[in-house]
C-alpha cells in the first residue's frame, strides 16, 4: 500500500507515445513541463504488395521497451531518481492500426496500419432494410467503402484461417494495454477505425446496429472500454522487466494521439481550433455535444471524457513534406548532414525565397482520397517558367492551409460557433514559415504551444485529472498548457490569400472532379 510520503514523492507522469514515425517515452511534471525524453525512430511499415502498410506488432512492443529503457539510462534521469517518482503511466498511439491475437495473446500476423490502402472484394449484400435505409439517406457508396476498407473484412476474405484463429481483434493501443497489464481493455478515446463502435454513445455498438452486419467481428473479440482518466490496469512483472517501469504502477487510459494532441494544445472549447501539422494534417474542435464535421461522418472520441472531437483531416498532410524531401530535397539532406541539423529546418529558407501565393502556383493536397472524395487526387496548377522547387514547397504549405481553412469554415458552420483561435502542433508546427502563412491564410493568430510533444502532454493531463491532482480538465489545461509564440496575420498577405482561396482554391475540386473520375475509370487508380 502506498503511504502519504510515497504519494508525495510520486510527482511525474510517464507518457508512451507511439506515433507513425517514432516512439517516445516522455516524463512530464504536474506543471506540464517535459523533464526528460527518449525517442526512437520507427520503421513505419513494410509493404509486400503495392499500397499495403504492415508492421510486426512485436516490433512495436520491442521498440517501446527499448525506448523506456533508454529513458531510465539517461544521466539526469538517474541523478534525479525520476524512475521511482513516476506516479502513473499512460499510452497514446497512432489511430486505426489493428492487431489479431490468438487465444494465448500472440499476434497471428503483422499489424495492418492506418496507412494501408488495400480494399477487399464486394461483400455479401446487407439485409434489404439496411440497403433501403442507406439508399434513402444517399449513403450507399460510403457504406460500401466502409465495408471494403474494413481490415476485418479483408482478413476474413483473404486469410480465413487467421480470422478463424483470431481470439481478440485490437487496436495498437489495446495491444499495448494487454502487454503492459495482461488486461484486454482499451480507452474509449482510442477507438477510431473500421470497427462496430457507436460514436454518439461512445461504446461498442448495440446488437441491432448495422455495423455488426457489415463486419465479421464478434463482440467477444473486442476489449472492454474505460473512459480517459480511468484505470486500465497495473504494470505486470513481465512488463516491468521489459520496460523498466516499476511493478504495480497504474496504467491510466488516455486517448488516440490526435485526441491527446487537441487536449495537450489546450483546445477544450469549440471556439479554439487545434491544427495538427503531422503525417495526417487535421483541424479539430472539442465539443460537449455530438457535432458531425461532415454529414454522416462522426466526430471522434475526445481525450476529455464524454466529449467529441469534430475533425476534418487531410490524409498524407505533412507527409507531403517528407515526399518533397525525398524527391526534391537532396541538397537540404546533404547540407543538413554537414551542419548537423534536420533537412526540414532548412526548408524555411526555401519558403523565404518565394513570395506569398507562390507566384500563382496552387496545390490541392489530396495525395490520398478521403471518405467523402473517393476519386480525389492531388493537383498542382499554374506552372510557369518562373517556378522552381522552392515554389513547389511553398505551394504545399499553402495548399494544406487552404484545405484546413475550408475545414475550419465547415466546422464553424456545423457547430454554430465561430472559431477565433488557432493552436498549431505536430512536426510542421516547428516551421515559423508554416505558422506565418497559416495566420495569413486563416486571418487569425496562429499560436505555437510551449512543447512540441502535445499528444504526450494531453495524455499526461488525463493522468493528472484521473489521479485527482486537478479537479477538472479546465484547471489542468490552465496549469499544464501555455502558448510559447504567436504569429499575427500580415494584412497585405491576408488580402492576396483570400482572393486566391475564394476565387481559385474553392473552385479547384469542383472543376477537377470529373477529370479525377475519368482518370480513375481509365487507370483504376485510386481504387
Coordinates of C-alpha atoms in Angstrom, one line a residue:
X1 CA 0.0 0.0 0.0
X2 CA 1.3 3.5 -0.9
X3 CA 2.0 5.7 2.1
X4 CA 1.3 9.5 2.0
X5 CA 5.1 10.1 1.8
X6 CA 5.3 7.8 -1.2
X7 CA 2.4 9.5 -2.8
X8 CA 4.0 12.9 -2.2
X9 CA 7.3 11.7 -3.9
X10 CA 5.4 10.4 -7.0
X11 CA 5.3 13.7 -8.9
X12 CA 6.0 12.6 -12.5
X13 CA 3.9 11.1 -15.3
X14 CA 5.2 8.8 -17.9
X15 CA 3.6 9.0 -21.4
X16 CA 4.5 6.5 -24.0
X17 CA 3.6 8.0 -27.4
X18 CA 3.8 5.5 -30.3
X19 CA 3.2 7.5 -33.5
X20 CA 3.8 6.6 -37.1
X21 CA 7.4 7.8 -37.4
X22 CA 8.7 7.3 -33.9
X23 CA 8.1 6.1 -30.3
X24 CA 8.7 8.4 -27.4
X25 CA 8.9 7.9 -23.7
X26 CA 8.1 11.3 -22.1
X27 CA 8.3 12.4 -18.4
X28 CA 6.1 15.3 -17.5
X29 CA 5.7 17.1 -14.2
X30 CA 2.3 18.4 -12.9
X31 CA 3.1 21.8 -14.4
X32 CA 3.2 20.3 -17.9
X33 CA 6.9 20.6 -18.3
X34 CA 8.8 17.9 -20.2
X35 CA 11.6 16.9 -17.8
X36 CA 13.0 14.0 -19.8
X37 CA 12.5 12.3 -23.1
X38 CA 13.7 9.3 -25.1
X39 CA 12.9 8.9 -28.8
X40 CA 13.5 6.1 -31.2
X41 CA 12.8 6.3 -34.9
X42 CA 10.5 3.5 -36.2
X43 CA 10.5 1.7 -39.5
X44 CA 6.9 2.9 -40.0
X45 CA 5.8 -0.1 -42.1
X46 CA 6.8 -2.6 -44.8
X47 CA 4.9 -3.4 -48.0
X48 CA 4.7 -6.9 -49.5
X49 CA 2.1 -5.6 -52.0
X50 CA 1.6 -2.1 -53.6
X51 CA -0.4 0.1 -51.2
X52 CA -0.1 -2.2 -48.2
X53 CA 1.3 -1.0 -44.9
X54 CA 2.1 -3.6 -42.2
X55 CA 4.4 -3.9 -39.3
X56 CA 5.0 -6.6 -36.7
X57 CA 3.1 -5.9 -33.5
X58 CA 6.0 -7.4 -31.6
X59 CA 8.4 -4.9 -33.3
X60 CA 6.3 -2.0 -31.8
X61 CA 6.4 -3.7 -28.4
X62 CA 10.2 -4.3 -28.6
X63 CA 10.8 -0.6 -29.6
X64 CA 8.5 0.6 -26.8
X65 CA 10.6 -1.4 -24.3
X66 CA 13.9 -0.1 -25.7
X67 CA 12.6 3.5 -25.7
X68 CA 11.6 3.3 -22.0
X69 CA 14.9 1.6 -21.0
X70 CA 16.9 4.3 -22.8
X71 CA 15.0 6.9 -20.8
X72 CA 16.0 5.3 -17.5
X73 CA 19.6 5.2 -18.6
X74 CA 19.9 8.9 -19.1
X75 CA 22.3 10.5 -16.6
X76 CA 19.9 13.2 -15.5
X77 CA 17.1 10.7 -15.0
X78 CA 19.4 8.5 -12.8
X79 CA 20.7 11.6 -10.9
X80 CA 17.2 12.9 -10.1
X81 CA 15.7 9.5 -9.4
X82 CA 12.9 10.0 -11.9
X83 CA 12.2 6.3 -12.4
X84 CA 11.0 6.0 -8.8
X85 CA 9.0 9.2 -9.0
X86 CA 6.6 8.0 -11.7
X87 CA 3.0 8.1 -10.2
X88 CA 1.4 6.5 -13.3
X89 CA 1.9 5.7 -16.9
X90 CA -0.3 6.2 -20.0
X91 CA -0.1 5.2 -23.6
X92 CA -1.2 7.1 -26.7
X93 CA -0.8 5.7 -30.2
X94 CA -1.5 6.1 -33.8
X95 CA -5.1 5.5 -34.8
X96 CA -6.7 2.7 -36.7
X97 CA -3.8 0.2 -36.6
X98 CA -5.2 -3.3 -35.9
X99 CA -3.7 -6.5 -34.4
X100 CA -5.0 -10.1 -34.5
X101 CA -4.3 -12.1 -31.3
X102 CA -4.7 -15.8 -30.8
X103 CA -6.0 -17.4 -27.6
X104 CA -2.6 -17.0 -25.9
X105 CA -2.4 -13.3 -26.7
X106 CA 0.2 -13.8 -29.5
X107 CA -0.1 -11.9 -32.8
X108 CA -1.3 -14.1 -35.7
X109 CA 0.1 -11.9 -38.4
X110 CA 1.6 -8.4 -38.9
X111 CA -0.5 -5.4 -37.8
X112 CA -2.3 -3.6 -40.6
X113 CA -1.6 0.1 -40.3
X114 CA -3.9 3.0 -40.8
X115 CA -1.9 4.0 -43.8
X116 CA -2.8 0.7 -45.6
X117 CA -4.8 1.2 -48.8
X118 CA -6.0 -2.4 -49.5
X119 CA -9.6 -2.9 -50.2
X120 CA -11.5 -6.2 -50.0
X121 CA -13.9 -7.5 -52.7
X122 CA -17.5 -6.6 -52.6
X123 CA -19.1 -8.2 -49.5
X124 CA -22.3 -10.2 -49.5
X125 CA -25.3 -8.0 -49.6
X126 CA -26.6 -6.3 -46.4
X127 CA -30.2 -7.1 -45.3
X128 CA -32.7 -5.4 -47.6
X129 CA -33.9 -3.0 -44.9
X130 CA -30.4 -1.6 -44.3
X131 CA -29.8 -1.3 -48.1
X132 CA -33.1 0.7 -48.4
X133 CA -32.2 2.9 -45.5
X134 CA -28.7 3.7 -46.9
X135 CA -30.2 4.4 -50.3
X136 CA -32.8 6.8 -48.9
X137 CA -30.0 8.7 -47.0
X138 CA -27.8 8.7 -50.1
X139 CA -25.0 6.9 -48.2
X140 CA -24.8 3.6 -50.1
X141 CA -21.4 4.4 -51.6
X142 CA -20.0 5.5 -48.2
X143 CA -21.2 2.3 -46.5
X144 CA -19.8 0.2 -49.4
X145 CA -16.5 1.9 -49.0
X146 CA -16.6 1.3 -45.2
X147 CA -17.1 -2.4 -45.8
X148 CA -14.4 -2.7 -48.4
X149 CA -11.9 -0.7 -46.4
X150 CA -12.5 -2.6 -43.1
X151 CA -9.4 -4.7 -42.3
X152 CA -11.6 -7.4 -40.7
X153 CA -13.5 -8.0 -44.0
X154 CA -10.3 -8.2 -45.9
X155 CA -8.8 -10.7 -43.4
X156 CA -12.0 -12.8 -43.4
X157 CA -11.9 -13.0 -47.2
X158 CA -8.2 -13.4 -47.9
X159 CA -6.8 -15.0 -44.7
X160 CA -9.7 -17.1 -43.4
X161 CA -7.5 -19.3 -41.2
X162 CA -6.1 -16.2 -39.5
X163 CA -9.5 -14.8 -38.9
X164 CA -10.9 -18.1 -37.6
X165 CA -8.0 -18.3 -35.1
X166 CA -8.4 -14.6 -34.0
X167 CA -9.5 -14.5 -30.4
X168 CA -9.0 -10.8 -29.9
X169 CA -9.1 -8.0 -32.6
X170 CA -7.4 -5.0 -31.0
X171 CA -6.2 -1.6 -31.9
X172 CA -2.5 -0.9 -31.2
X173 CA -3.5 0.9 -28.0
X174 CA -5.4 -2.2 -26.8
X175 CA -2.4 -4.4 -27.7
X176 CA -0.1 -2.3 -25.6
X177 CA -2.6 -2.4 -22.7
X178 CA -2.6 -6.2 -22.8
X179 CA 1.2 -6.4 -22.9
X180 CA 1.6 -3.9 -20.1
X181 CA -1.2 -5.2 -17.8
X182 CA -2.4 -8.5 -19.0
X183 CA -5.9 -7.0 -19.4
X184 CA -8.0 -6.9 -22.6
X185 CA -9.0 -3.3 -22.1
X186 CA -8.7 -0.1 -24.1
X187 CA -9.7 3.6 -23.8
X188 CA -12.9 4.9 -25.3
X189 CA -10.7 7.8 -26.5
X190 CA -8.6 5.5 -28.7
X191 CA -11.4 3.9 -30.7
X192 CA -11.1 5.2 -34.2
X193 CA -11.3 2.8 -37.1
X194 CA -13.4 0.3 -39.1
X195 CA -15.0 -1.3 -36.0
X196 CA -18.5 -1.8 -34.6
X197 CA -18.4 1.4 -32.5
X198 CA -21.2 3.8 -31.7
X199 CA -19.5 7.2 -31.9
X200 CA -22.6 9.0 -30.4
X201 CA -22.8 6.8 -27.3
X202 CA -19.0 6.2 -27.2
X203 CA -19.4 2.5 -26.7
X204 CA -19.4 -0.7 -28.7
X205 CA -22.4 -0.7 -31.0
X206 CA -25.8 -2.1 -29.8
X207 CA -26.8 -5.5 -31.1
X208 CA -29.1 -4.1 -33.7
X209 CA -26.5 -1.7 -35.2
X210 CA -25.8 -2.2 -38.9
X211 CA -22.0 -2.5 -38.3
X212 CA -22.4 -6.0 -36.9
X213 CA -24.0 -6.9 -40.2
X214 CA -21.3 -5.2 -42.2
X215 CA -18.3 -6.7 -40.3
X216 CA -17.4 -10.3 -39.3
X217 CA -16.3 -9.1 -35.8
X218 CA -17.9 -10.8 -32.8
X219 CA -18.4 -8.8 -29.5
X220 CA -16.1 -11.3 -27.6
X221 CA -13.2 -10.3 -29.9
X222 CA -13.2 -6.7 -28.6
X223 CA -11.7 -5.3 -25.4
X224 CA -13.7 -3.8 -22.7
X225 CA -13.7 0.0 -22.7
X226 CA -12.9 2.6 -20.0
X227 CA -13.1 6.4 -20.2
X228 CA -10.0 8.6 -20.5
X229 CA -8.6 9.2 -17.0
X230 CA -9.8 5.8 -15.7
X231 CA -7.7 2.8 -14.7
X232 CA -6.8 0.2 -17.3
X233 CA -4.7 -2.0 -15.0
X234 CA -1.3 -2.2 -13.4
X235 CA 2.2 -2.9 -14.8
X236 CA 2.9 -6.7 -14.5
X237 CA 6.3 -8.1 -13.5
X238 CA 7.0 -9.3 -17.1
X239 CA 6.2 -5.8 -18.5
X240 CA 8.3 -4.2 -15.8
X241 CA 11.3 -6.2 -16.8
X242 CA 10.7 -5.3 -20.4
X243 CA 10.2 -1.5 -19.9
X244 CA 11.9 -0.7 -16.6
X245 CA 8.6 0.7 -15.3
X246 CA 8.0 -0.2 -11.6
X247 CA 5.8 -3.3 -11.0
X248 CA 2.3 -2.3 -9.9
X249 CA 2.4 1.2 -11.5
X250 CA -1.0 2.2 -12.6
X251 CA -1.8 2.4 -16.4
X252 CA -4.3 5.2 -16.9
X253 CA -6.4 5.5 -20.0
X254 CA -5.7 8.5 -22.3
X255 CA -6.8 8.6 -25.9
X256 CA -5.5 8.4 -29.5
X257 CA -2.6 10.6 -30.5
X258 CA -4.8 13.1 -32.3
X259 CA -7.3 13.4 -29.5
X260 CA -4.4 13.9 -27.0
X261 CA -2.9 16.5 -29.2
X262 CA -6.1 18.5 -29.1
X263 CA -6.2 18.3 -25.3
X264 CA -2.4 18.9 -24.9
X265 CA -2.7 22.0 -27.1
X266 CA -5.3 23.4 -24.7
X267 CA -8.2 23.3 -27.1
X268 CA -11.1 22.4 -24.9
X269 CA -13.7 24.9 -26.2
X270 CA -15.3 24.9 -29.7
X271 CA -14.0 28.5 -30.4
X272 CA -10.4 27.2 -30.4
X273 CA -9.2 25.0 -33.2
X274 CA -6.3 22.6 -32.9
X275 CA -4.4 22.3 -36.2
X276 CA -2.1 19.3 -36.4
X277 CA 0.7 19.5 -38.9
X278 CA 1.5 15.9 -38.7
X279 CA 1.7 12.9 -41.1
X280 CA -2.1 13.5 -41.4
X281 CA -3.0 17.2 -41.3
X282 CA -6.1 17.9 -39.3
X283 CA -8.2 20.6 -37.8
X284 CA -10.2 19.7 -34.7
X285 CA -12.6 21.4 -32.3
X286 CA -13.7 20.0 -28.9
X287 CA -17.4 19.8 -28.3
X288 CA -19.6 18.7 -25.4
X289 CA -22.2 17.7 -28.0
X290 CA -22.1 15.4 -31.0
X291 CA -21.2 17.6 -34.0
X292 CA -20.6 15.8 -37.3
X293 CA -17.8 17.5 -39.2
X294 CA -19.5 16.4 -42.4
X295 CA -22.9 14.8 -42.9
X296 CA -22.8 11.2 -41.7
X297 CA -19.1 11.4 -40.7
X298 CA -19.0 11.0 -36.9
X299 CA -16.9 13.1 -34.5
X300 CA -14.3 11.0 -32.8
X301 CA -14.0 10.5 -29.0
X302 CA -12.2 13.3 -27.3
X303 CA -9.5 12.9 -24.7
X304 CA -11.9 14.6 -22.4
X305 CA -14.5 12.1 -21.2
X306 CA -17.9 12.4 -22.7
X307 CA -16.7 15.0 -25.2
X308 CA -16.2 14.8 -29.0
X309 CA -13.6 16.0 -31.4
X310 CA -15.1 17.2 -34.7
X311 CA -12.3 16.7 -37.2
X312 CA -11.5 17.5 -40.8
X313 CA -8.5 15.6 -42.0
X314 CA -6.2 15.8 -45.0
X315 CA -4.7 12.3 -45.5
X316 CA -1.0 12.4 -46.2
X317 CA -0.9 16.0 -45.0
X318 CA 2.6 16.8 -43.8
X319 CA 3.7 13.5 -45.2
X320 CA 3.9 15.6 -48.4
X321 CA 6.9 17.5 -46.8
X322 CA 8.6 14.1 -46.5
X323 CA 7.7 13.3 -50.1
X324 CA 9.2 16.6 -51.2
X325 CA 12.3 15.9 -49.1
X326 CA 12.8 12.5 -50.8
X327 CA 12.0 13.7 -54.3
X328 CA 13.5 17.2 -54.4
X329 CA 15.4 17.8 -51.2
X330 CA 18.7 16.1 -51.7
X331 CA 20.5 19.5 -51.3
X332 CA 19.0 20.0 -47.9
X333 CA 19.6 16.4 -46.9
X334 CA 23.3 16.8 -47.6
X335 CA 23.6 20.3 -46.2
X336 CA 21.7 19.2 -43.0
X337 CA 24.0 16.2 -42.6
X338 CA 27.1 18.5 -42.8
X339 CA 25.6 21.1 -40.4
X340 CA 24.1 18.5 -38.0
X341 CA 20.6 19.8 -38.4
X342 CA 17.4 18.3 -39.9
X343 CA 16.7 18.9 -43.6
X344 CA 13.2 20.2 -42.7
X345 CA 14.8 23.0 -40.7
X346 CA 16.4 24.2 -43.9
X347 CA 13.2 24.3 -45.9
X348 CA 12.1 27.6 -44.3
X349 CA 14.9 29.2 -46.3
X350 CA 13.1 27.8 -49.5
X351 CA 9.8 29.4 -48.3
X352 CA 11.6 32.7 -47.8
X353 CA 12.8 32.8 -51.4
X354 CA 9.2 32.8 -52.7
X355 CA 6.5 35.5 -52.3
X356 CA 3.1 34.7 -50.7
X357 CA 0.9 33.0 -53.3
X358 CA 3.9 31.1 -54.8
X359 CA 3.6 33.3 -57.9
X360 CA 0.3 31.7 -58.9
X361 CA 1.2 28.0 -58.2
X362 CA -1.8 26.4 -56.5
X363 CA -1.8 22.9 -54.9
X364 CA -4.7 20.7 -54.0
X365 CA -3.4 18.4 -51.3
X366 CA -5.5 15.2 -51.9
X367 CA -2.4 12.9 -52.2
X368 CA -4.7 10.3 -50.7
X369 CA -8.5 10.3 -51.1
X370 CA -10.9 10.8 -48.2
X371 CA -14.1 9.2 -47.3
X372 CA -16.2 11.9 -48.9
X373 CA -14.0 12.3 -52.1
X374 CA -13.1 8.8 -53.0
X375 CA -11.9 9.7 -56.5
X376 CA -9.7 12.6 -55.4
X377 CA -6.1 13.0 -56.5
X378 CA -3.6 15.8 -55.9
X379 CA -3.1 18.6 -58.3
X380 CA -0.7 21.5 -58.9
X381 CA -2.0 24.2 -61.2
X382 CA -0.4 27.4 -62.6
X383 CA 3.0 26.2 -63.6
X384 CA 5.2 28.7 -65.5
X385 CA 8.9 29.0 -66.3
X386 CA 9.4 31.2 -63.2
X387 CA 8.6 28.4 -60.9
X388 CA 11.3 26.4 -59.0
X389 CA 11.3 23.6 -56.4
X390 CA 11.0 26.4 -53.8
X391 CA 7.7 27.5 -55.3
X392 CA 6.5 23.8 -55.1
X393 CA 7.5 23.6 -51.5
X394 CA 5.7 26.8 -50.5
X395 CA 2.6 25.8 -52.5
X396 CA 2.5 22.5 -50.5
X397 CA 2.3 24.5 -47.2
X398 CA -0.2 26.9 -48.7
X399 CA -2.4 24.1 -50.2
X400 CA -2.6 22.4 -46.8
X401 CA -3.5 25.7 -45.1
X402 CA -6.2 26.4 -47.7
X403 CA -7.7 22.9 -47.2
X404 CA -7.7 23.3 -43.4
X405 CA -9.3 26.8 -43.7
X406 CA -12.0 25.1 -45.7
X407 CA -12.4 22.6 -42.8
X408 CA -12.5 25.5 -40.3
X409 CA -15.3 27.2 -42.1
X410 CA -17.3 23.9 -42.3
X411 CA -16.7 23.1 -38.6
X412 CA -17.8 26.6 -37.5
X413 CA -21.0 26.4 -39.5
X414 CA -21.9 22.9 -38.2
X415 CA -21.1 23.6 -34.6
X416 CA -22.8 27.0 -34.7
X417 CA -19.8 28.6 -33.1
X418 CA -17.1 30.8 -34.6
X419 CA -13.5 29.7 -34.4
X420 CA -11.4 32.6 -33.2
X421 CA -8.1 31.0 -32.1
X422 CA -5.7 28.6 -33.8
X423 CA -3.2 26.4 -31.9
X424 CA -0.8 24.6 -34.2
X425 CA 1.1 21.4 -33.2
X426 CA 2.7 18.5 -34.9
X427 CA 6.1 18.3 -36.7
X428 CA 5.2 21.0 -39.2
X429 CA 4.5 23.5 -36.3
X430 CA 8.2 23.9 -35.8
X431 CA 8.4 25.9 -39.0
X432 CA 8.0 29.6 -38.5
X433 CA 7.2 30.0 -42.2
X434 CA 4.4 27.4 -41.9
X435 CA 2.8 29.2 -38.9
X436 CA 3.1 32.6 -40.5
X437 CA 1.4 31.6 -43.7
X438 CA -1.2 29.8 -41.7
X439 CA -2.0 33.0 -39.8
X440 CA -2.2 34.9 -43.1
X441 CA -4.5 32.3 -44.9
X442 CA -6.8 32.0 -41.9
X443 CA -6.6 35.7 -41.0
X444 CA -6.3 34.6 -37.4
X445 CA -3.3 34.5 -34.9
X446 CA -1.6 31.1 -35.1
X447 CA -0.2 30.0 -31.7
X448 CA 2.6 27.5 -31.0
X449 CA 2.3 25.6 -27.7
X450 CA 5.2 25.6 -25.2
X451 CA 6.0 22.0 -26.0
X452 CA 6.3 20.1 -29.3
X453 CA 5.1 17.0 -27.5
X454 CA 1.4 18.0 -27.3
X455 CA 0.0 14.5 -27.8
X456 CA 2.2 13.2 -24.9
X457 CA 1.1 16.2 -22.8
X458 CA -2.5 15.6 -23.5
X459 CA -2.2 12.0 -22.3
X460 CA -0.4 13.3 -19.2
X461 CA -3.3 15.6 -18.5
X462 CA -5.6 12.6 -18.5
X463 CA -3.4 11.1 -15.7
X464 CA -3.2 14.3 -13.8
X465 CA -7.0 14.6 -13.7
X466 CA -7.6 10.8 -13.3
X467 CA -5.3 10.6 -10.3
X468 CA -7.0 13.6 -8.7
X469 CA -4.2 16.2 -8.9
X470 CA -6.6 18.6 -10.7
X471 CA -10.4 18.6 -10.1
X472 CA -11.3 19.4 -13.7
X473 CA -9.8 19.4 -17.2
X474 CA -10.2 23.1 -17.4
X475 CA -7.9 23.6 -14.4
X476 CA -5.5 21.0 -15.6
X477 CA -5.3 22.7 -19.0
X478 CA -4.8 26.1 -17.3
X479 CA -1.9 24.8 -15.3
X480 CA -0.3 22.4 -17.8
X481 CA -0.5 24.2 -21.2
X482 CA 0.6 27.6 -22.4
X483 CA 1.5 29.4 -25.6
X484 CA 5.2 29.9 -26.5
X485 CA 4.9 32.0 -29.6
X486 CA 2.2 33.7 -31.6
X487 CA 2.2 34.6 -35.3
X488 CA -0.1 37.5 -36.3
X489 CA -1.7 37.9 -39.8
X490 CA 0.1 40.2 -42.2
X491 CA -2.9 42.1 -43.7
X492 CA -1.3 42.6 -47.2
X493 CA -0.8 38.8 -47.4
X494 CA -4.3 38.2 -46.0
X495 CA -5.9 40.1 -48.9
X496 CA -3.8 38.2 -51.5
X497 CA -4.5 34.8 -49.9
X498 CA -8.2 35.5 -49.5
X499 CA -8.6 36.2 -53.3
X500 CA -6.6 33.0 -54.2
X501 CA -8.7 31.0 -51.7
X502 CA -12.1 32.3 -52.8
X503 CA -11.6 32.7 -56.5
X504 CA -9.2 29.8 -57.2
X505 CA -8.8 27.2 -54.5
X506 CA -12.5 26.9 -53.6
X507 CA -13.3 26.1 -57.3
X508 CA -10.5 23.6 -57.9
X509 CA -12.1 20.4 -56.7
X510 CA -15.4 21.0 -58.3
X511 CA -13.7 21.7 -61.7
X512 CA -11.3 18.8 -61.4
X513 CA -13.7 16.2 -60.0
X514 CA -14.9 15.0 -63.5
X515 CA -11.2 14.7 -64.6
X516 CA -10.3 12.7 -61.5
X517 CA -13.2 10.4 -62.2
X518 CA -12.1 9.9 -65.8
X519 CA -8.5 9.1 -64.5
X520 CA -9.9 6.5 -62.2
X521 CA -12.0 4.9 -64.9
X522 CA -9.0 4.7 -67.3
X523 CA -6.3 3.7 -64.9
X524 CA -8.1 2.2 -62.0
X525 CA -6.3 4.4 -59.6
X526 CA -7.2 5.2 -56.8
X527 CA -9.1 2.0 -56.2

